[in-house]
C-alpha cells in the first residue's frame, strides 16, 4: 500500500475511534514484513523460502480497559476498530484496576536501519554458494563428519504507527544473520560445534555486509576439526572452578538471568502464567546488589547493529539507553507505558510486538555487559586451574530466573594462567543469579567486546518471538560449580 494512502486510512480510523464515547486513547500499527531463509545440509539445499506479510493492529483504551484487534483488510478498518472497542468494553467486566498509561510526547518522525548492501538484492545463488563453500571446507578439514549445516536469514520490516494524540512514525528495519555448524558422532554420542553461535547463529540490524564480515568460510575448517576432536575428548571434570566465559555463551547468560528478570510485566505478575515472574519482585531499585562491582549492564535500543535496535517502540516512545545495573547495583526495569504507570515512572521504550496481529508487550532491546579493563590473556592469566567455556549448547532456568544450568559446546583447559590446548566435552555449569554475577571479578576490555543477536526469544500468550541483542566481552567468574556431580 502506498505510504500516503496508508497514512490517510490510519488517520481516518483514529478520528472515528476518537469520536466514540468513552475512548481515552488509541493507536494503530501496520507491519509489512518480508523474510527470506536459506539453509544447506550435507552439501544439499535443505530449505529455500520467502514470505510477505501485511496487516495492522488497533489498540483502544476505554474507561481503563484495553481492547485489541488485527486484520489484513485495510478497506474495513472501522470494522476492526469496532471489534477492538467491543473487547475493551468486555474486559471491563473482569477489571481489577483501571489501566493507566504513562505520559509521552507526541512524535512525528521516521527511522531507518543503516545498511550498505540490501540483502534482498543479493542473488539466492550467491547466498547458497557461500553456505556450500563453508560446508565444503568443514568436510575437507574433517571428512568423517556426520553432518554439516549452514543457514542464512533475512528480514525487512516497514512499520507505520499512529495514535489519537497526533503521533505518526514510520520505520524501515532490516535484520540479518546466519551460522554454520558441524556434527560428529562417535562413542555413542553426538558432538556439535557452531560458528559464530548456536541457535541459528549471530544476528544484527545491518545489510549483506554483515554476512561478509562474519566470514563463514574462513572459520569452517576450525569448526569441522573441533567437532571431530570433541568425540575423542575427555568428559569435562566436575568440581568448583574458576572460569572464563566467551561472549558466545555470555549473551545467553545475560539474556536469561538479567534480561528476563528486569522486564517489568514479569515483576508485576502479568506474565506469570506463561513465561514466569521475576525474583526482583520484592527488591528496591538502587539498593539491591545484583552482582560485583565489575558488573555494569545497560539496555540500549540505540546501539549500532544490535538486533534490539530501532527508532521507536510500539508505544511510540523513543529508543533510549537505560541504566540497568551499575557496578553491581540494580537500578531500572524495562517498561511499557501501561507497566511504567504502575510504578509511577515514564516508559523507557521497550514495548514491542512481533507482528501486526499481536499486542505489544515489554521486550528486551540490547542488554549488554559493559566492557572492563582486562585483556583476554589477563583474564586467563588469573586462573591456576580452570576452564574457558564457549558457545551455548543447552540451558535451563526457573520461572523466577534465579536458579540456572547452562551447557556449552566445548571447554578449554586452563592451567597456571595458560590455555593448555586440551579440550573437554559436555561442560555444564550451574548457579544462582545474584551469587553468580557477584562472583565476576573481571571483564574484557573494549577490544574484546562484541554485540551478538538472539532471534528466537519467546514470550507472551499467544506466543511472540522477539529479536534482541546482547553485547559482551569475555568475563571471569570465581568458584563456579561445574558438572553434574555433587561437589
Coordinates of C-alpha atoms in Angstrom, one line a residue:
X1 CA 0.0 0.0 0.0
X2 CA 1.3 3.5 -0.9
X3 CA 2.5 5.3 2.2
X4 CA 0.3 8.4 1.6
X5 CA -2.8 6.2 1.3
X6 CA -1.9 4.2 4.4
X7 CA -1.4 7.4 6.4
X8 CA -4.8 8.7 5.3
X9 CA -6.5 5.5 6.2
X10 CA -4.9 5.3 9.6
X11 CA -5.8 8.9 10.4
X12 CA -9.4 8.3 9.3
X13 CA -9.8 5.3 11.6
X14 CA -8.3 7.1 14.5
X15 CA -10.7 10.0 14.0
X16 CA -13.5 7.5 14.0
X17 CA -12.3 5.9 17.2
X18 CA -11.7 9.2 19.0
X19 CA -15.3 10.3 18.3
X20 CA -16.7 7.3 20.2
X21 CA -17.9 7.8 23.8
X22 CA -15.6 6.6 26.5
X23 CA -12.4 6.3 24.3
X24 CA -9.4 7.6 26.2
X25 CA -6.6 6.7 23.7
X26 CA -6.0 4.5 20.7
X27 CA -3.2 3.7 18.3
X28 CA -2.9 1.7 15.0
X29 CA 0.2 -0.1 13.8
X30 CA 0.8 -1.5 10.3
X31 CA 3.6 -4.1 9.7
X32 CA 4.7 -5.1 6.2
X33 CA 7.3 -7.9 6.8
X34 CA 9.4 -9.6 4.1
X35 CA 11.5 -12.6 5.1
X36 CA 13.9 -14.9 3.2
X37 CA 15.6 -18.0 4.7
X38 CA 18.0 -20.4 3.1
X39 CA 19.8 -23.4 4.6
X40 CA 22.0 -26.3 3.4
X41 CA 22.8 -29.7 4.9
X42 CA 25.4 -32.2 3.7
X43 CA 26.1 -30.1 0.5
X44 CA 22.4 -30.1 -0.5
X45 CA 19.8 -27.4 -0.3
X46 CA 17.8 -28.0 2.8
X47 CA 15.3 -25.1 2.6
X48 CA 14.8 -22.0 0.5
X49 CA 11.8 -19.9 1.4
X50 CA 10.5 -16.3 1.2
X51 CA 7.3 -14.7 2.5
X52 CA 5.5 -11.4 2.7
X53 CA 3.0 -10.4 5.3
X54 CA 1.0 -7.2 5.6
X55 CA -1.6 -6.3 8.2
X56 CA -2.5 -3.9 11.0
X57 CA -3.5 -3.9 14.7
X58 CA -5.6 -1.4 16.6
X59 CA -5.4 -0.8 20.4
X60 CA -8.2 1.1 22.1
X61 CA -8.3 2.2 25.7
X62 CA -11.8 2.8 27.1
X63 CA -12.6 3.6 30.7
X64 CA -9.4 2.0 31.9
X65 CA -9.6 -1.2 29.8
X66 CA -7.8 -2.1 26.7
X67 CA -9.1 -3.9 23.6
X68 CA -7.0 -5.1 20.6
X69 CA -8.0 -6.4 17.1
X70 CA -5.9 -7.0 14.0
X71 CA -6.8 -7.6 10.3
X72 CA -5.4 -7.6 6.8
X73 CA -8.4 -5.9 5.4
X74 CA -7.4 -2.2 5.0
X75 CA -10.7 -1.3 3.4
X76 CA -12.7 -2.0 6.5
X77 CA -10.5 -0.6 9.3
X78 CA -13.6 0.9 11.1
X79 CA -15.0 -2.7 11.5
X80 CA -11.7 -3.8 13.1
X81 CA -11.8 -0.7 15.4
X82 CA -15.3 -1.7 16.5
X83 CA -14.1 -5.1 17.5
X84 CA -11.2 -3.6 19.5
X85 CA -13.7 -1.3 21.3
X86 CA -16.1 -4.2 22.0
X87 CA -13.2 -6.2 23.5
X88 CA -12.2 -3.2 25.6
X89 CA -15.8 -2.9 26.9
X90 CA -15.9 -6.7 27.6
X91 CA -12.6 -6.6 29.6
X92 CA -14.1 -4.1 32.0
X93 CA -16.2 -6.9 33.4
X94 CA -13.0 -8.5 34.9
X95 CA -11.1 -5.3 35.5
X96 CA -9.4 -5.2 38.9
X97 CA -7.6 -1.9 38.4
X98 CA -8.1 0.6 35.6
X99 CA -5.2 0.6 33.1
X100 CA -3.3 3.8 33.1
X101 CA -0.7 5.0 30.5
X102 CA 2.4 6.8 31.5
X103 CA 2.7 10.2 29.6
X104 CA 4.8 10.5 26.4
X105 CA 5.5 13.3 23.9
X106 CA 3.7 13.4 20.6
X107 CA 6.2 12.3 18.0
X108 CA 6.2 12.7 14.2
X109 CA 9.3 11.0 12.9
X110 CA 10.9 8.3 10.8
X111 CA 13.8 5.9 11.3
X112 CA 15.7 3.5 9.0
X113 CA 18.3 0.8 9.7
X114 CA 21.7 1.9 8.3
X115 CA 22.7 -0.6 5.7
X116 CA 25.3 -0.7 2.9
X117 CA 24.0 -3.6 0.8
X118 CA 20.3 -4.6 0.7
X119 CA 20.4 -8.4 1.3
X120 CA 17.3 -8.8 -0.8
X121 CA 19.3 -7.7 -3.8
X122 CA 21.8 -10.4 -3.4
X123 CA 21.0 -13.5 -5.5
X124 CA 20.0 -16.8 -4.0
X125 CA 22.8 -18.4 -5.9
X126 CA 25.4 -16.2 -4.1
X127 CA 23.8 -16.9 -0.7
X128 CA 23.7 -20.7 -1.3
X129 CA 27.2 -20.6 -2.8
X130 CA 28.5 -19.1 0.4
X131 CA 27.0 -21.9 2.5
X132 CA 28.2 -24.6 0.2
X133 CA 31.7 -23.2 0.3
X134 CA 31.7 -23.2 4.1
X135 CA 30.3 -26.8 4.2
X136 CA 33.0 -28.0 1.7
X137 CA 35.7 -26.5 3.9
X138 CA 34.3 -28.2 7.0
X139 CA 34.3 -31.5 5.3
X140 CA 37.7 -31.1 3.8
X141 CA 39.1 -30.4 7.3
X142 CA 37.2 -33.3 8.9
X143 CA 36.0 -35.9 6.3
X144 CA 34.4 -38.1 8.9
X145 CA 31.8 -35.5 10.0
X146 CA 28.3 -36.9 10.2
X147 CA 26.6 -33.7 9.2
X148 CA 27.4 -30.2 8.1
X149 CA 24.9 -27.3 8.0
X150 CA 24.6 -23.7 7.1
X151 CA 21.8 -21.2 7.3
X152 CA 21.1 -17.5 6.4
X153 CA 18.1 -15.5 7.5
X154 CA 16.9 -12.0 6.3
X155 CA 14.1 -9.8 7.4
X156 CA 12.8 -6.4 6.2
X157 CA 10.0 -4.7 8.0
X158 CA 8.2 -1.5 7.2
X159 CA 6.4 -0.3 10.3
X160 CA 3.9 2.5 10.3
X161 CA 2.4 3.8 13.6
X162 CA -0.1 6.5 14.5
X163 CA -2.1 7.4 17.6
X164 CA -5.0 9.6 18.6
X165 CA -2.6 12.2 20.1
X166 CA -1.4 13.1 16.7
X167 CA 1.8 11.0 16.6
X168 CA 2.9 9.4 13.3
X169 CA 6.1 7.3 13.0
X170 CA 7.5 5.2 10.1
X171 CA 10.4 2.8 10.4
X172 CA 12.3 0.8 7.8
X173 CA 14.0 -2.1 9.7
X174 CA 16.5 -4.7 8.4
X175 CA 17.7 -7.8 10.2
X176 CA 20.2 -10.4 9.0
X177 CA 22.0 -13.4 10.4
X178 CA 23.4 -16.9 9.9
X179 CA 25.7 -19.6 11.0
X180 CA 27.5 -22.8 10.2
X181 CA 27.7 -26.0 12.2
X182 CA 29.4 -29.4 12.2
X183 CA 28.1 -32.6 13.9
X184 CA 30.3 -35.5 14.7
X185 CA 29.2 -38.9 16.0
X186 CA 31.3 -41.4 17.9
X187 CA 31.5 -43.4 21.1
X188 CA 27.7 -43.5 21.3
X189 CA 27.2 -39.7 21.4
X190 CA 26.9 -36.6 19.2
X191 CA 29.2 -33.6 19.4
X192 CA 28.4 -30.2 17.9
X193 CA 30.5 -27.1 17.0
X194 CA 28.9 -23.9 15.7
X195 CA 30.1 -20.6 14.4
X196 CA 29.6 -17.8 15.3
X197 CA 27.0 -19.1 17.7
X198 CA 24.4 -21.8 18.1
X199 CA 20.6 -21.4 17.8
X200 CA 20.8 -20.0 14.3
X201 CA 24.0 -18.0 14.7
X202 CA 24.5 -14.3 15.1
X203 CA 22.1 -11.6 14.0
X204 CA 22.3 -7.8 13.5
X205 CA 20.4 -4.9 12.2
X206 CA 22.5 -4.5 9.1
X207 CA 22.8 -5.4 5.4
X208 CA 24.7 -8.1 3.5
X209 CA 28.0 -6.6 4.6
X210 CA 27.4 -8.2 8.0
X211 CA 27.4 -11.7 6.5
X212 CA 30.5 -10.9 4.5
X213 CA 32.3 -9.7 7.7
X214 CA 31.2 -12.8 9.5
X215 CA 33.5 -14.9 7.2
X216 CA 31.7 -18.2 7.5
X217 CA 34.2 -19.9 5.1
X218 CA 37.2 -18.6 7.0
X219 CA 36.0 -20.3 10.2
X220 CA 34.7 -23.5 8.6
X221 CA 37.8 -25.7 8.9
X222 CA 38.3 -25.0 12.6
X223 CA 34.6 -25.8 13.3
X224 CA 34.9 -29.1 11.5
X225 CA 38.1 -30.1 13.3
X226 CA 36.8 -29.2 16.7
X227 CA 33.6 -31.2 16.2
X228 CA 35.6 -34.3 15.5
X229 CA 38.1 -33.6 18.3
X230 CA 35.2 -33.4 20.8
X231 CA 34.3 -37.0 20.1
X232 CA 37.7 -38.1 21.4
X233 CA 37.9 -35.5 24.1
X234 CA 37.6 -36.4 27.8
X235 CA 34.4 -35.6 29.7
X236 CA 34.5 -32.2 31.4
X237 CA 35.6 -32.7 35.1
X238 CA 33.1 -31.8 37.9
X239 CA 34.0 -29.5 40.7
X240 CA 34.3 -25.9 41.8
X241 CA 36.3 -24.0 39.2
X242 CA 37.3 -20.5 38.2
X243 CA 36.0 -20.0 34.7
X244 CA 36.2 -17.5 31.8
X245 CA 33.1 -17.4 29.7
X246 CA 33.2 -16.4 26.0
X247 CA 30.8 -13.8 24.6
X248 CA 29.0 -16.5 22.6
X249 CA 27.8 -18.0 25.9
X250 CA 27.6 -14.9 28.0
X251 CA 25.0 -13.4 25.6
X252 CA 22.6 -16.2 26.7
X253 CA 23.6 -15.9 30.3
X254 CA 22.8 -12.1 30.2
X255 CA 19.5 -12.8 28.3
X256 CA 18.2 -15.4 30.7
X257 CA 19.5 -14.2 34.1
X258 CA 19.4 -10.5 33.6
X259 CA 17.2 -9.6 30.6
X260 CA 14.1 -11.5 31.6
X261 CA 14.1 -10.7 35.3
X262 CA 14.2 -7.0 34.6
X263 CA 11.1 -7.0 32.5
X264 CA 8.5 -5.0 34.5
X265 CA 5.5 -7.0 33.3
X266 CA 7.1 -10.2 34.7
X267 CA 7.8 -8.4 38.0
X268 CA 4.2 -7.3 38.2
X269 CA 3.0 -10.8 37.6
X270 CA 1.4 -10.2 34.1
X271 CA 3.5 -13.0 32.6
X272 CA 3.2 -15.4 35.5
X273 CA 1.0 -17.9 33.7
X274 CA 3.2 -18.2 30.6
X275 CA 6.8 -17.0 30.9
X276 CA 7.0 -16.7 34.6
X277 CA 7.8 -13.9 37.1
X278 CA 10.9 -12.4 38.5
X279 CA 13.0 -12.7 41.6
X280 CA 13.2 -8.9 41.7
X281 CA 9.5 -8.6 42.8
X282 CA 10.5 -7.5 46.3
X283 CA 13.7 -5.5 45.7
X284 CA 14.1 -1.7 45.7
X285 CA 15.9 -0.3 42.7
X286 CA 19.1 1.5 43.7
X287 CA 19.6 -0.7 46.8
X288 CA 19.7 -4.3 45.6
X289 CA 23.2 -5.8 44.8
X290 CA 22.8 -7.9 41.6
X291 CA 26.5 -8.5 41.0
X292 CA 30.0 -7.5 41.8
X293 CA 31.5 -4.0 41.1
X294 CA 32.7 -5.4 37.7
X295 CA 29.1 -5.9 36.5
X296 CA 27.6 -2.9 34.7
X297 CA 24.7 -3.7 32.4
X298 CA 22.9 -1.3 30.0
X299 CA 19.8 -1.8 27.9
X300 CA 20.3 0.3 24.8
X301 CA 17.9 0.3 21.9
X302 CA 20.1 2.8 20.0
X303 CA 23.2 0.6 20.0
X304 CA 24.6 0.3 16.4
X305 CA 23.9 -3.0 14.8
X306 CA 22.0 -4.6 17.7
X307 CA 19.0 -6.7 16.8
X308 CA 17.2 -4.8 19.5
X309 CA 17.9 -1.5 17.8
X310 CA 15.1 0.6 16.4
X311 CA 13.9 4.2 16.4
X312 CA 10.7 4.0 18.4
X313 CA 8.9 1.2 20.3
X314 CA 5.2 0.2 19.6
X315 CA 4.0 2.7 22.2
X316 CA 5.6 5.5 20.1
X317 CA 8.3 6.0 22.8
X318 CA 11.8 6.8 21.5
X319 CA 14.6 4.2 21.7
X320 CA 17.0 5.0 24.5
X321 CA 19.8 3.7 26.7
X322 CA 18.7 2.5 30.2
X323 CA 20.9 2.1 33.2
X324 CA 20.1 -1.4 34.4
X325 CA 22.9 -2.4 36.7
X326 CA 25.8 -0.1 37.6
X327 CA 28.8 -1.6 39.4
X328 CA 26.6 -4.4 40.6
X329 CA 23.6 -2.3 41.9
X330 CA 20.3 -2.8 40.2
X331 CA 18.6 0.4 39.1
X332 CA 15.8 0.0 36.4
X333 CA 13.3 -2.3 34.9
X334 CA 12.3 -2.4 31.2
X335 CA 8.9 -1.0 30.8
X336 CA 5.9 -0.1 28.6
X337 CA 3.5 2.8 29.1
X338 CA 1.0 0.7 31.0
X339 CA 3.5 -1.0 33.2
X340 CA 5.6 2.1 33.9
X341 CA 2.4 3.9 35.1
X342 CA 2.0 1.3 37.8
X343 CA 5.3 2.3 39.4
X344 CA 4.9 6.0 38.7
X345 CA 7.6 6.4 36.1
X346 CA 7.7 7.2 32.4
X347 CA 8.1 4.3 29.9
X348 CA 11.7 3.7 28.8
X349 CA 10.6 2.5 25.3
X350 CA 10.8 -1.3 25.4
X351 CA 7.3 -2.2 24.3
X352 CA 7.2 -4.3 21.0
X353 CA 5.1 -6.8 19.2
X354 CA 6.4 -9.4 16.7
X355 CA 3.8 -8.5 14.1
X356 CA 0.5 -6.8 13.3
X357 CA -1.6 -9.5 14.9
X358 CA -0.1 -9.3 18.4
X359 CA -0.4 -6.9 21.3
X360 CA 2.9 -5.1 22.2
X361 CA 4.4 -6.2 25.4
X362 CA 7.6 -5.5 27.3
X363 CA 10.6 -7.0 25.4
X364 CA 14.3 -6.8 25.7
X365 CA 16.3 -4.4 23.4
X366 CA 20.1 -4.7 23.5
X367 CA 21.0 -5.8 27.1
X368 CA 24.8 -5.6 27.3
X369 CA 27.5 -6.3 29.9
X370 CA 29.8 -3.2 29.5
X371 CA 33.5 -3.8 29.0
X372 CA 36.1 -3.7 31.7
X373 CA 39.8 -3.2 31.7
X374 CA 41.2 -6.7 31.2
X375 CA 42.9 -8.2 28.2
X376 CA 42.0 -11.8 27.4
X377 CA 45.4 -13.0 28.5
X378 CA 45.0 -11.2 31.8
X379 CA 41.6 -13.0 32.4
X380 CA 43.1 -16.4 31.6
X381 CA 46.3 -15.5 33.5
X382 CA 44.5 -15.0 36.8
X383 CA 43.4 -18.7 36.9
X384 CA 45.5 -21.5 38.2
X385 CA 43.2 -24.4 37.4
X386 CA 40.0 -23.6 35.4
X387 CA 38.1 -23.6 32.2
X388 CA 37.2 -21.4 29.3
X389 CA 33.7 -22.0 28.1
X390 CA 32.5 -21.3 24.5
X391 CA 29.1 -21.4 22.6
X392 CA 25.9 -22.4 24.3
X393 CA 24.5 -25.9 23.7
X394 CA 21.6 -26.0 26.1
X395 CA 20.1 -24.2 29.1
X396 CA 17.6 -24.3 31.9
X397 CA 16.4 -21.7 34.3
X398 CA 13.5 -21.5 36.8
X399 CA 10.5 -19.3 36.1
X400 CA 11.7 -16.6 38.6
X401 CA 15.1 -16.5 36.7
X402 CA 17.1 -17.4 39.8
X403 CA 18.5 -21.0 39.6
X404 CA 20.1 -21.9 36.3
X405 CA 22.1 -24.5 34.4
X406 CA 23.9 -23.9 31.1
X407 CA 25.8 -26.4 28.9
X408 CA 28.4 -25.2 26.3
X409 CA 29.7 -26.9 23.3
X410 CA 33.3 -27.0 24.5
X411 CA 35.5 -26.3 27.5
X412 CA 39.2 -25.3 27.1
X413 CA 41.5 -26.3 29.9
X414 CA 43.4 -23.5 31.8
X415 CA 46.4 -24.4 33.9
X416 CA 48.8 -21.9 35.6
X417 CA 47.3 -19.0 33.7
X418 CA 47.6 -20.5 30.3
X419 CA 45.3 -22.3 27.8
X420 CA 46.9 -25.8 27.5
X421 CA 45.3 -26.7 24.2
X422 CA 43.3 -29.5 25.8
X423 CA 39.5 -29.5 25.3
X424 CA 36.7 -31.2 27.3
X425 CA 33.3 -32.3 26.0
X426 CA 29.9 -31.8 27.6
X427 CA 30.7 -29.0 30.1
X428 CA 27.9 -27.8 32.3
X429 CA 27.9 -25.0 34.9
X430 CA 25.2 -24.0 37.4
X431 CA 24.5 -21.2 39.7
X432 CA 22.1 -18.8 41.4
X433 CA 21.7 -15.5 39.5
X434 CA 22.9 -12.8 42.1
X435 CA 25.6 -15.2 43.5
X436 CA 26.9 -15.9 40.0
X437 CA 27.1 -12.3 38.9
X438 CA 28.6 -11.5 42.3
X439 CA 31.5 -13.9 41.6
X440 CA 32.5 -11.9 38.5
X441 CA 36.0 -10.4 39.1
X442 CA 37.0 -9.2 35.6
X443 CA 35.5 -8.3 32.2
X444 CA 37.4 -7.9 29.0
X445 CA 38.3 -4.5 27.6
X446 CA 36.6 -2.9 24.6
X447 CA 39.0 -4.6 22.2
X448 CA 37.3 -7.9 23.1
X449 CA 33.7 -6.6 23.3
X450 CA 31.2 -7.5 20.6
X451 CA 27.5 -7.3 20.0
X452 CA 25.6 -10.5 19.2
X453 CA 22.0 -11.1 18.3
X454 CA 19.3 -13.5 19.5
X455 CA 16.4 -14.0 17.1
X456 CA 14.2 -16.5 19.0
X457 CA 13.2 -15.1 22.3
X458 CA 9.7 -16.4 23.2
X459 CA 7.2 -14.7 25.5
X460 CA 3.5 -13.9 25.8
X461 CA 0.3 -15.8 25.2
X462 CA -0.4 -16.1 22.3
X463 CA 3.3 -16.6 21.9
X464 CA 5.5 -14.0 20.3
X465 CA 9.2 -14.2 19.1
X466 CA 11.3 -11.2 19.8
X467 CA 14.7 -10.3 18.4
X468 CA 17.2 -8.8 20.9
X469 CA 20.9 -8.1 21.1
X470 CA 23.5 -8.6 23.8
X471 CA 27.0 -7.2 23.9
X472 CA 29.8 -8.7 26.0
X473 CA 33.5 -9.3 26.3
X474 CA 34.9 -12.5 27.9
X475 CA 34.4 -12.3 31.6
X476 CA 35.9 -14.2 34.6
X477 CA 33.9 -15.8 37.4
X478 CA 35.3 -17.4 40.6
X479 CA 34.3 -20.6 42.3
X480 CA 31.5 -21.8 40.0
X481 CA 30.0 -25.2 40.1
X482 CA 30.9 -27.2 37.0
X483 CA 29.5 -30.6 36.1
X484 CA 26.5 -32.6 37.4
X485 CA 28.1 -34.5 40.3
X486 CA 27.6 -33.3 43.9
X487 CA 30.6 -31.1 44.9

